[in-house]
PDB file of C-alpha atoms in Angstrom:
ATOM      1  CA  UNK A  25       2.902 -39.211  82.859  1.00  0.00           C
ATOM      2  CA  UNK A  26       0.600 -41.904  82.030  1.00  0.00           C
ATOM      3  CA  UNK A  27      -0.112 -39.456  78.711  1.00  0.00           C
ATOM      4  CA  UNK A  28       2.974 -39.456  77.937  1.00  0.00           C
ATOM      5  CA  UNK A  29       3.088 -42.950  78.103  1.00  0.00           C
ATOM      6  CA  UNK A  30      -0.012 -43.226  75.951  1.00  0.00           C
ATOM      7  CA  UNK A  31       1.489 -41.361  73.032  1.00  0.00           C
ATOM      8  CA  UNK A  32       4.221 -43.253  72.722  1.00  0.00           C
ATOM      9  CA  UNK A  33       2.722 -46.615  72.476  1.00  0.00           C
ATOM     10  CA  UNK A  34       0.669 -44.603  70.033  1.00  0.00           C
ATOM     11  CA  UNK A  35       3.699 -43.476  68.296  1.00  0.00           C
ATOM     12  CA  UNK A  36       4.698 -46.570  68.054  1.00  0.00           C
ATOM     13  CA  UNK A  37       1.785 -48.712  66.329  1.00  0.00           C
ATOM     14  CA  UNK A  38       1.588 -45.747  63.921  1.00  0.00           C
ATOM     15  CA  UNK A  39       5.262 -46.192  62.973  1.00  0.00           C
ATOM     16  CA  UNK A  40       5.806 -49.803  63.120  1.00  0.00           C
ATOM     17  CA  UNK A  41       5.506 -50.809  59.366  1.00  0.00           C
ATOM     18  CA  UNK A  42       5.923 -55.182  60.019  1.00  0.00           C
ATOM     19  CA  UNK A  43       2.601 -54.720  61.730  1.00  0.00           C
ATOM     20  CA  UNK A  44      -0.730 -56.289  60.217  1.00  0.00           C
ATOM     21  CA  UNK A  45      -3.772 -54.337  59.601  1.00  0.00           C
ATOM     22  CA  UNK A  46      -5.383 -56.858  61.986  1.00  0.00           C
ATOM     23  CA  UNK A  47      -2.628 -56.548  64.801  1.00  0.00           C
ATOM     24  CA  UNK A  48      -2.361 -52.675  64.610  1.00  0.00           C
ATOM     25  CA  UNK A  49      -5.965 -52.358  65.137  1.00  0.00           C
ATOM     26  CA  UNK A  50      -6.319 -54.487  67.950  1.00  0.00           C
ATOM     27  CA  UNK A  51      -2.939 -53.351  69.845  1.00  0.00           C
ATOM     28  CA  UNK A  52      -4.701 -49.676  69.039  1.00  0.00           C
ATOM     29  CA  UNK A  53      -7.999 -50.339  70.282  1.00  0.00           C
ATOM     30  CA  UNK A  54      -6.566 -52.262  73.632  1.00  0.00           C
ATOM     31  CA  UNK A  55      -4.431 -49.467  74.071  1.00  0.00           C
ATOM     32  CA  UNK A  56      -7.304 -47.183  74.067  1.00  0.00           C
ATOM     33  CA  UNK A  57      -9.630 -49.240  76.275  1.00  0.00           C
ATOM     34  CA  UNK A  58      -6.448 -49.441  78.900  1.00  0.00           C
ATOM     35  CA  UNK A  59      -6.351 -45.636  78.361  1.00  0.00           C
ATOM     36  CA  UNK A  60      -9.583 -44.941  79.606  1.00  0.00           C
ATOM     37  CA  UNK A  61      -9.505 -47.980  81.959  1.00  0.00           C
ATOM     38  CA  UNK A  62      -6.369 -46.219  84.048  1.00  0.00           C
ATOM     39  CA  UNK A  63      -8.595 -43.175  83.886  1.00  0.00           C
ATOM     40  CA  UNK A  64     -11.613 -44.513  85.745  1.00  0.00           C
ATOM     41  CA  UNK A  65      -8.821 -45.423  88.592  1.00  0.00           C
ATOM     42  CA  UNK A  66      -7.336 -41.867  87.980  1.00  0.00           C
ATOM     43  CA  UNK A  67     -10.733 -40.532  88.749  1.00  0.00           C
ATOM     44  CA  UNK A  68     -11.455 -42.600  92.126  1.00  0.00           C
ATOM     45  CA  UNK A  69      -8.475 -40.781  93.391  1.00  0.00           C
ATOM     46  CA  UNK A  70      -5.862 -43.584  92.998  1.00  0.00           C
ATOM     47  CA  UNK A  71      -2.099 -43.087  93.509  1.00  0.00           C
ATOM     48  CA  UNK A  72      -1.058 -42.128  90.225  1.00  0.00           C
ATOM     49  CA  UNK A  73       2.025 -43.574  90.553  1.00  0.00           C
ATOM     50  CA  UNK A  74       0.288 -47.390  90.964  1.00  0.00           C
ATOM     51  CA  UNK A  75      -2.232 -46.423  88.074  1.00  0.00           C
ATOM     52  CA  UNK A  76       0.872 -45.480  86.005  1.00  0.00           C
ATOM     53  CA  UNK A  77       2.291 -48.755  86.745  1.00  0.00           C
ATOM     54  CA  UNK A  78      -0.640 -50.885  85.529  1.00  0.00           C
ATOM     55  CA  UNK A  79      -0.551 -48.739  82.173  1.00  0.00           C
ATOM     56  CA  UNK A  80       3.314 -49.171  81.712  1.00  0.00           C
ATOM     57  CA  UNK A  81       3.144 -52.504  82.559  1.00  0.00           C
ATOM     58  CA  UNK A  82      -0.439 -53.954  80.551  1.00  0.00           C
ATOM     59  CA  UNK A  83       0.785 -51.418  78.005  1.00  0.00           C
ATOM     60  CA  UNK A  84       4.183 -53.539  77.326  1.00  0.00           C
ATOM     61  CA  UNK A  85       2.171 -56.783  77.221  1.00  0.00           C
ATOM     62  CA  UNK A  86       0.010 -55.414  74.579  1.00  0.00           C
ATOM     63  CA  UNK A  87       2.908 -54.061  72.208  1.00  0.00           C
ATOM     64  CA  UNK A  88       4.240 -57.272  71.596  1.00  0.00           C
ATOM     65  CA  UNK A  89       0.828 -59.429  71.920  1.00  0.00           C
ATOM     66  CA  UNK A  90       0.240 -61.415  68.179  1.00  0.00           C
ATOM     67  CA  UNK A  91      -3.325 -62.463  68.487  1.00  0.00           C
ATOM     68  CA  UNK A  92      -6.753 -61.485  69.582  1.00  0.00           C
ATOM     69  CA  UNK A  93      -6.708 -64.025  72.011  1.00  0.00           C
ATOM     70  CA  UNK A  94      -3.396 -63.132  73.920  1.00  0.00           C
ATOM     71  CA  UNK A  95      -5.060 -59.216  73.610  1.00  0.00           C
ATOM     72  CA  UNK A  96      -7.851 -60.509  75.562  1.00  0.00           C
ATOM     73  CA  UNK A  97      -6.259 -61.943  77.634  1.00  0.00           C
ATOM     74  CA  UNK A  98      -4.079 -58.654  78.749  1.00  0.00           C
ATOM     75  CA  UNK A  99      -6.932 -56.833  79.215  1.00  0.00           C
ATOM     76  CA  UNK A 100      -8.584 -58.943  81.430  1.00  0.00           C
ATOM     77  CA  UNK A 101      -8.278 -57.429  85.093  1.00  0.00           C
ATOM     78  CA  UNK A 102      -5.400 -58.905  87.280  1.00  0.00           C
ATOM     79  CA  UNK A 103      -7.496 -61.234  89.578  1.00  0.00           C
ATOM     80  CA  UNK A 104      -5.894 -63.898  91.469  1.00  0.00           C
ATOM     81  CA  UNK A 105      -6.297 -67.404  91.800  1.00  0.00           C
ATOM     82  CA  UNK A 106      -7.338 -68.512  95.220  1.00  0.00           C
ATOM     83  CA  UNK A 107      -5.820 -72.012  96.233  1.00  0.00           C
ATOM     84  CA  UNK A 108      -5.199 -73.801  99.691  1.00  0.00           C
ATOM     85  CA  UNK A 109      -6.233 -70.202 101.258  1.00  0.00           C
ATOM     86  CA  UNK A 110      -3.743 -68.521  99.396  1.00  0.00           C
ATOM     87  CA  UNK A 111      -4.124 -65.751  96.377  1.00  0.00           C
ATOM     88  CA  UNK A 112      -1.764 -66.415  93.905  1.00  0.00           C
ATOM     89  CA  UNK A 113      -1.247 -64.897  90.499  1.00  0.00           C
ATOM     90  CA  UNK A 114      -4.182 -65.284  88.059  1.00  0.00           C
ATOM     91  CA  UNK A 115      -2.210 -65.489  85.265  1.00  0.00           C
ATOM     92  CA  UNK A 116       1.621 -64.429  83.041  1.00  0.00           C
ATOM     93  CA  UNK A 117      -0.420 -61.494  82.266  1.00  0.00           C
ATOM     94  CA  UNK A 118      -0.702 -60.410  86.015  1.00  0.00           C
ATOM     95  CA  UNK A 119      -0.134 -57.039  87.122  1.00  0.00           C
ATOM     96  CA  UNK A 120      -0.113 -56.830  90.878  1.00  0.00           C
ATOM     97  CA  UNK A 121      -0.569 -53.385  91.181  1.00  0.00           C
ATOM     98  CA  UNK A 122      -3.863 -53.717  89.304  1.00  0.00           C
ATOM     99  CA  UNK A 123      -4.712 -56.730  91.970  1.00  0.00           C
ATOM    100  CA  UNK A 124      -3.724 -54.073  94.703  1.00  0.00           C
ATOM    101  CA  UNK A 125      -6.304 -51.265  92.864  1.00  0.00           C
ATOM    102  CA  UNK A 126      -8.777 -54.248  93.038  1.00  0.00           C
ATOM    103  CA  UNK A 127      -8.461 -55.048  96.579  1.00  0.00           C
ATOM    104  CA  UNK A 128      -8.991 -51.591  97.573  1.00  0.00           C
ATOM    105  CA  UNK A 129     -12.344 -51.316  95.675  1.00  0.00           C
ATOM    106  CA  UNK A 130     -13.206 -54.801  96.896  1.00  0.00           C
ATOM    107  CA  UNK A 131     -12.359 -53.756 100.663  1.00  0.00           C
ATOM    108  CA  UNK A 132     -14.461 -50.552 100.711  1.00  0.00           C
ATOM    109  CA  UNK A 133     -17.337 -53.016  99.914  1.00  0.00           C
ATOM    110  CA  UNK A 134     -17.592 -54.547 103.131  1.00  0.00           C
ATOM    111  CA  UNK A 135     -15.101 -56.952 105.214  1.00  0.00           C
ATOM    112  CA  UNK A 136     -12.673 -59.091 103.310  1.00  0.00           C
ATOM    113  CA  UNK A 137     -12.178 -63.251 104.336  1.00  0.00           C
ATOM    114  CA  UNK A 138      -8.491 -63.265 106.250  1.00  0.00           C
ATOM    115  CA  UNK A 139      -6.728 -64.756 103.348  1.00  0.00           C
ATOM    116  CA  UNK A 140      -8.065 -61.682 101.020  1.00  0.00           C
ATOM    117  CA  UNK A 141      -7.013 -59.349 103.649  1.00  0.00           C
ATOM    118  CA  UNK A 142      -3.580 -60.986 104.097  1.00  0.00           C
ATOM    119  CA  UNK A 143      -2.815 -60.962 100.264  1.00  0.00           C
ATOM    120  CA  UNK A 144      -4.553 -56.697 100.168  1.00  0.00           C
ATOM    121  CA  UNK A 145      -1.986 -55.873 102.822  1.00  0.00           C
ATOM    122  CA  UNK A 146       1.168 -57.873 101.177  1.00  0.00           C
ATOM    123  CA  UNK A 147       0.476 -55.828  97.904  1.00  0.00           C
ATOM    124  CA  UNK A 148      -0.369 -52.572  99.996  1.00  0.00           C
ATOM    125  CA  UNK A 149       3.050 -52.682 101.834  1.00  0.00           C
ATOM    126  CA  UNK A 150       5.113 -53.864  98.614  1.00  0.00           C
ATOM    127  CA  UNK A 151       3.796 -51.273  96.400  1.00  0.00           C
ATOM    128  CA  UNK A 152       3.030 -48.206  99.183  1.00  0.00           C
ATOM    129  CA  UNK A 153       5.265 -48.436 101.669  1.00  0.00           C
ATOM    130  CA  UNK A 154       8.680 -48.676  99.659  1.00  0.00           C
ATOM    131  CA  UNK A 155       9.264 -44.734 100.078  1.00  0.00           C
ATOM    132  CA  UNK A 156       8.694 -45.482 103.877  1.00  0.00           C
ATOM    133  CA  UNK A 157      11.599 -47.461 104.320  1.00  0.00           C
ATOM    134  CA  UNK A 158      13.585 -45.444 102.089  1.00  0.00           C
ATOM    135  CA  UNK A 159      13.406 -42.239 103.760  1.00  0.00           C
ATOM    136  CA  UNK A 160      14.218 -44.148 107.301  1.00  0.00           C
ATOM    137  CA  UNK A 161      17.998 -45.535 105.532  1.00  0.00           C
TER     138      UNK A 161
END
């Protein structure tokens, strides 16, 4: 699916005449960097449905983003801001599931502070334990 998804932003920036040379080749090349970033966590055996998620969702940003900056940006992992021993969203750019692919590479590096394991297990039962609760209604 996340192909699929591919070609059609493709499809897109190759059809959309208002576009700038400038804009159209940094949407393209951002789109190909996500590519190949969603199929690094495709390799390490990811759910695809999360990876798909971060695509769909960093993908949409990207379409309408108008500068280099805002591109950058988008690209940049979704890391959160720690505050007052909370994590919080880094940024409007944030794509939790791509926090929640973090957190499990982060937590297969070695024990996690209680506030980093508290946020990992927030995203882990929003995004992974939804069909749980639907097959128990």
């Amino acid at each position: 699916m996340i192909d699929f998804e591919y070609a059609k932003c493709i499809a897109e920036l190759l059809t959309d005449e208002t576009l700038t040379e400038d804009i159209f080749c940094l949407r393209m090349q951002a789109i190909q960097r996500l590519r190949a970033i969603t199929a690094q966590f495709e390799k390490e055996g990811f759910l695809e449905e999360l990876v798909e998620q971060v695509f769909k969702k960093k993908a949409a940003f990207l379409m309408e983003a108008t500068s280099k900056t805002q591109i950058e940006k988008i690209m940049k992992p979704s890391t959160p801001h720690y505050s007052c021993g909370n994590f919080y969203p880094g940024s409007c750019y944030h794509v939790e599931e791509e926090e929640l692919l973090i957190w499990s590479r982060t937590s297969m590096l070695g024990p996690m502070i209680p506030s980093a394991q508290k946020r990992f297990e927030e995203l882990f039962e929003k995004y992974c334990c939804k069909e749980d609760t639907d097959l128990a209604a």
